Coordinates of C-alpha atoms in Angstrom, one line a residue:
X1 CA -15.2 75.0 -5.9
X2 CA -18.3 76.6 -4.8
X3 CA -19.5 76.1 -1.2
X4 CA -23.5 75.9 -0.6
X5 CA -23.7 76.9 3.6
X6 CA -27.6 75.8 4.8
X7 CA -28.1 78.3 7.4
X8 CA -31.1 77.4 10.1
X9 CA -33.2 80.4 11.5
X10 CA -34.6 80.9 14.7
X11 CA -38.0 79.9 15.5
X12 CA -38.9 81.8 17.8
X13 CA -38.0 85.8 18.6
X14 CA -36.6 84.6 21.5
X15 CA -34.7 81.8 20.5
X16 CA -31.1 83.0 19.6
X17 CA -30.0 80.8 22.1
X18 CA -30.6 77.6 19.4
X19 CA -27.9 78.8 17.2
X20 CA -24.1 78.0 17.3
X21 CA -21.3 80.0 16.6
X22 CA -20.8 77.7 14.1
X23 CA -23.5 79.4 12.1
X24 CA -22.1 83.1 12.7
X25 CA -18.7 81.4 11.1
X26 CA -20.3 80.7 8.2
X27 CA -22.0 83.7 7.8
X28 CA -19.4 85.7 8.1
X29 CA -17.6 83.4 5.4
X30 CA -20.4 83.9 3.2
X31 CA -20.4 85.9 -0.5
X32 CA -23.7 86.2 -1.1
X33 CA -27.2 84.7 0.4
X34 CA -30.2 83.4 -0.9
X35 CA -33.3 84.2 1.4
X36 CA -36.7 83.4 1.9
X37 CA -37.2 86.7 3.3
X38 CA -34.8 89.4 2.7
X39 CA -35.7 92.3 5.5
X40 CA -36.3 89.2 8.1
X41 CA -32.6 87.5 7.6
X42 CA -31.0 91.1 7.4
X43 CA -32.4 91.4 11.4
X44 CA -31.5 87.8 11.9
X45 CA -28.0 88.5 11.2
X46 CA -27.8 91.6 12.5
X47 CA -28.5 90.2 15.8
X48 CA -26.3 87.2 15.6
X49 CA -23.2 89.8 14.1
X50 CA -23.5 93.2 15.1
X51 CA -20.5 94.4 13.5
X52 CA -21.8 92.8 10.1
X53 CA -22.5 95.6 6.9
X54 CA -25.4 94.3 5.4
X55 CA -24.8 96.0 2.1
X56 CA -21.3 94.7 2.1
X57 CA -23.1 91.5 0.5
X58 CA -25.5 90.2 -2.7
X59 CA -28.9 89.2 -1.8
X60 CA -31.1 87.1 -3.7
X61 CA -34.9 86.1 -2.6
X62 CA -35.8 82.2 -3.2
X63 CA -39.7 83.3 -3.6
X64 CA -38.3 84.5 -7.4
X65 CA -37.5 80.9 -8.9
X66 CA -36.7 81.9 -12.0
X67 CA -34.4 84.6 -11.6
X68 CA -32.8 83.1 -8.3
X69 CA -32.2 80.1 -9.9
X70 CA -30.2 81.8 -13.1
X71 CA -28.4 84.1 -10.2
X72 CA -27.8 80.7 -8.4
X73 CA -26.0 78.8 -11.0
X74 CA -23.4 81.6 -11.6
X75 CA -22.4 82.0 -8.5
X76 CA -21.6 78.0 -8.0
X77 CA -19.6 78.7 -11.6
X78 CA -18.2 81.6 -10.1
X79 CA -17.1 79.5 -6.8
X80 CA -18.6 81.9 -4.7
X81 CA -19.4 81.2 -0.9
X82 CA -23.4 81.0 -0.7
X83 CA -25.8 80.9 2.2
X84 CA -29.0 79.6 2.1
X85 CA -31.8 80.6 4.6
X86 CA -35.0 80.0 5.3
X87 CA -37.4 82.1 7.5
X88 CA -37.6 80.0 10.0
X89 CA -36.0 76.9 10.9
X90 CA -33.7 74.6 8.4
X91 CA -33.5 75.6 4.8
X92 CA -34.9 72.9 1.8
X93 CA -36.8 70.9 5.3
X94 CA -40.2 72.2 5.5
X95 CA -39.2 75.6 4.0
X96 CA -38.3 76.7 0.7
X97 CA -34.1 75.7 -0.8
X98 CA -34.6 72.5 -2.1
X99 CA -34.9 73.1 -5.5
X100 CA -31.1 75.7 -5.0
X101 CA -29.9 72.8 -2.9
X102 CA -30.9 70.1 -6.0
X103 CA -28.8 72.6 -8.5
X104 CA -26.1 72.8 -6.1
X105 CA -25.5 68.7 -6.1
X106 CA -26.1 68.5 -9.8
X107 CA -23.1 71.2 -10.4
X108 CA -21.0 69.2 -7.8
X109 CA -20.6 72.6 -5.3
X110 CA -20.1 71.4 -1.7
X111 CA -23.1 71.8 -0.1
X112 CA -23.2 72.1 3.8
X113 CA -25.8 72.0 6.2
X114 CA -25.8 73.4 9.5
X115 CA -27.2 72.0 12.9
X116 CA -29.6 74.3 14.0
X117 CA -33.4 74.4 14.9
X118 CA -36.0 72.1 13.2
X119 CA -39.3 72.6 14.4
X120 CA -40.7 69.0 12.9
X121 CA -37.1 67.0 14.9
X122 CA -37.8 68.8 18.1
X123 CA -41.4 68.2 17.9
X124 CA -41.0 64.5 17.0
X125 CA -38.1 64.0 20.0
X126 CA -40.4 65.5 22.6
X127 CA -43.7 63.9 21.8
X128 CA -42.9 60.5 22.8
X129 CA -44.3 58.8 19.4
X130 CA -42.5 56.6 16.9
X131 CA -39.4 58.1 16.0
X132 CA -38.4 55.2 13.7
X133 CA -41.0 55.5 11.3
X134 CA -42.4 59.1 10.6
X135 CA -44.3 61.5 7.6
X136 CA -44.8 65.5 7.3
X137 CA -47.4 65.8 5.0
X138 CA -47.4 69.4 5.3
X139 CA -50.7 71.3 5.0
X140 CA -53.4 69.5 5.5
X141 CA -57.3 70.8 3.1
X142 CA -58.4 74.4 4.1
X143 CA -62.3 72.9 4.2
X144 CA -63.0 71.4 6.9
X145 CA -64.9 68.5 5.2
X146 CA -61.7 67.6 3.3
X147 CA -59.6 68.4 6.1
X148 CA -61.5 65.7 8.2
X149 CA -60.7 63.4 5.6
X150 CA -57.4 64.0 5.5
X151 CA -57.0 63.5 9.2
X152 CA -58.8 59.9 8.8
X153 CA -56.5 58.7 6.2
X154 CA -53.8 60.0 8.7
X155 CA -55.3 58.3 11.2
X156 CA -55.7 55.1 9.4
X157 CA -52.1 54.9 7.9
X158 CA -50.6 55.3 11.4
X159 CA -52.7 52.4 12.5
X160 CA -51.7 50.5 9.4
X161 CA -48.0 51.4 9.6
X162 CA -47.7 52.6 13.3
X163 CA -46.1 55.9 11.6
X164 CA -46.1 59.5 13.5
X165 CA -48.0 61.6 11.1
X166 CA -46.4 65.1 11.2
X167 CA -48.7 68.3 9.9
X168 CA -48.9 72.4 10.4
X169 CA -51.1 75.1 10.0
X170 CA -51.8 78.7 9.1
X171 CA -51.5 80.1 13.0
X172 CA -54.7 81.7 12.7
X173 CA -56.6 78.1 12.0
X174 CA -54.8 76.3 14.2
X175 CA -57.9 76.4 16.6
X176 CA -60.1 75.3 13.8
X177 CA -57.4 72.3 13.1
X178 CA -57.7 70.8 16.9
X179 CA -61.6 71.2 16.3
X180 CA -61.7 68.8 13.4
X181 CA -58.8 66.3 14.6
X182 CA -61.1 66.3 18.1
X183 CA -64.2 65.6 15.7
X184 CA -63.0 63.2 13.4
X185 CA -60.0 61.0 15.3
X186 CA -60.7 58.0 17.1
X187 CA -60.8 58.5 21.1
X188 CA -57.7 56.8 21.8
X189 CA -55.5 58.2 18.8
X190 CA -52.5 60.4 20.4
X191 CA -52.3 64.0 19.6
X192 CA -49.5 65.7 20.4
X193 CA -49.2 69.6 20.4
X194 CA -45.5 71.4 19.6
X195 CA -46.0 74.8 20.7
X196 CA -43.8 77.9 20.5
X197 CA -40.7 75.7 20.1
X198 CA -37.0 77.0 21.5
X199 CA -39.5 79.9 23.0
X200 CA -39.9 81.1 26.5
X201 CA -43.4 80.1 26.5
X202 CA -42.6 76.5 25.0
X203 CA -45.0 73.4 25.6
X204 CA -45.2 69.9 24.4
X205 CA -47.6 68.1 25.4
X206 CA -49.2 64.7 24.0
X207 CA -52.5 63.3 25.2
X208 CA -55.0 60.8 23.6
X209 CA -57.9 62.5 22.0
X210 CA -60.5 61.8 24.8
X211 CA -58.3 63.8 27.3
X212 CA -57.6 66.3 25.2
X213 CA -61.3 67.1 24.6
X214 CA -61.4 67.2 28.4
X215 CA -59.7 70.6 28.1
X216 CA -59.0 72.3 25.1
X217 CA -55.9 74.7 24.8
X218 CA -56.6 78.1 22.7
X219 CA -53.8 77.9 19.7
X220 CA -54.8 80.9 18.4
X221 CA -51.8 82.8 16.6
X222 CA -49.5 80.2 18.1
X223 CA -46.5 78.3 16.0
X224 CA -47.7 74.8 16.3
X225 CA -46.5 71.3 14.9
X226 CA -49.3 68.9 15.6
X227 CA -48.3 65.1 15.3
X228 CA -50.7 61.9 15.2
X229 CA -50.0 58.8 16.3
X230 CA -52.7 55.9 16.2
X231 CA -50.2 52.6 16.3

């Protein structure tokens, strides 16, 4: 029987130390891997497994669906040992696998995932807000019109269903993000900021909107899950 390893990524360049051993075990069990990003998981492993010879493996990129998915399904009939890998973070969670993942349980391969760094769970566990009833919506509108929108049926379904309301952004309009959820969110709505996560240069902080317009932090370039909580 084929075996379907999810393998988490670091988040950060410094934070190796958020991975197990149990991870390098099932790398080094691994046949073949199925990537978001070939060259960047290459380096990732590298660094985990020195002694590991890259080219003594098949690699497949996810970003080709068509293809991938044909390679996919004959290595499950071939009961070949498989990794899956994001960039960063957990595979099919936020990042690209699910559809592999979804193939895998349809042709009954044992699929198992690894414990390893989620940028959304850490974010959620530090920020203080409803852990018990939660959304990522992903990306929120590009215009800031309908991003201010978005953010006020955010804001309103939180209120309605005292949710945590879980969203990211390019890193470059992060800064233009805060601007709008300061513009359009109710004073006393919670905003909390998940910065750099399992880096040196970590910070969580969550403040009401008023206080954070009191001082507002420059997110420029920065890896940032912002969450919303207005129960």
């Amino acid at each position: 029987m084929a075996v379907v390893y999810l393998i988490p990524a670091v988040l950060h360049p410094e934070g190796y130390h958020a991975i197990s051993d149990t991870v390098i075990t099932a790398i080094r069990s691994c046949e073949v891997f199925f990537t978001e990003n070939e060259r960047t998981t290459r380096r990732y492993f590298k660094q985990l497994w020195k002694e590991m010879v890259i080219d003594d493996y098949e690699w497949h990129t996810i970003s080709d669906e068509l293809q991938t998915t044909e390679h996919f399904r004959k290595s499950i009939q071939e009961s070949k040992t498989i990794g899956i890998v994001s960039e960063a973070g957990c595979p099919g969670v936020a990042d690209p696998g699910q559809k592999l993942v979804e193939i895998a349980q349809s042709m009954n391969a044992e699929v198992k995932p690894l414990t390893g760094p989620s940028s959304l769970l850490l974010a959620l566990m530090a920020s203080g807000m409803n852990g018990q009833q939660f959304q990522f919506v992903g990306y929120l509108p590009i215009d800031s019109a309908e991003r201010k929108k978005a953010l006020k049926n955010l804001e309103e379904e939180s209120a309605r269903k005292k949710s945590t309301q879980l969203f990211i952004e390019t890193p470059y309009r992060n800064n233009r993000m805060l601007e709008d959820i300061l513009k359009s969110c109710h004073p006393e709505t919670k905003i909390c900021l998940a910065v750099n996560l399992t880096g040196p240069d970590e910070s969580v902080k969550t403040k009401k909107v008023s206080d954070w317009k009191q001082k507002t932090p420059d997110l420029n370039k920065q890896q940032v899950v912002f969450l919303l909580y207005a129960g």
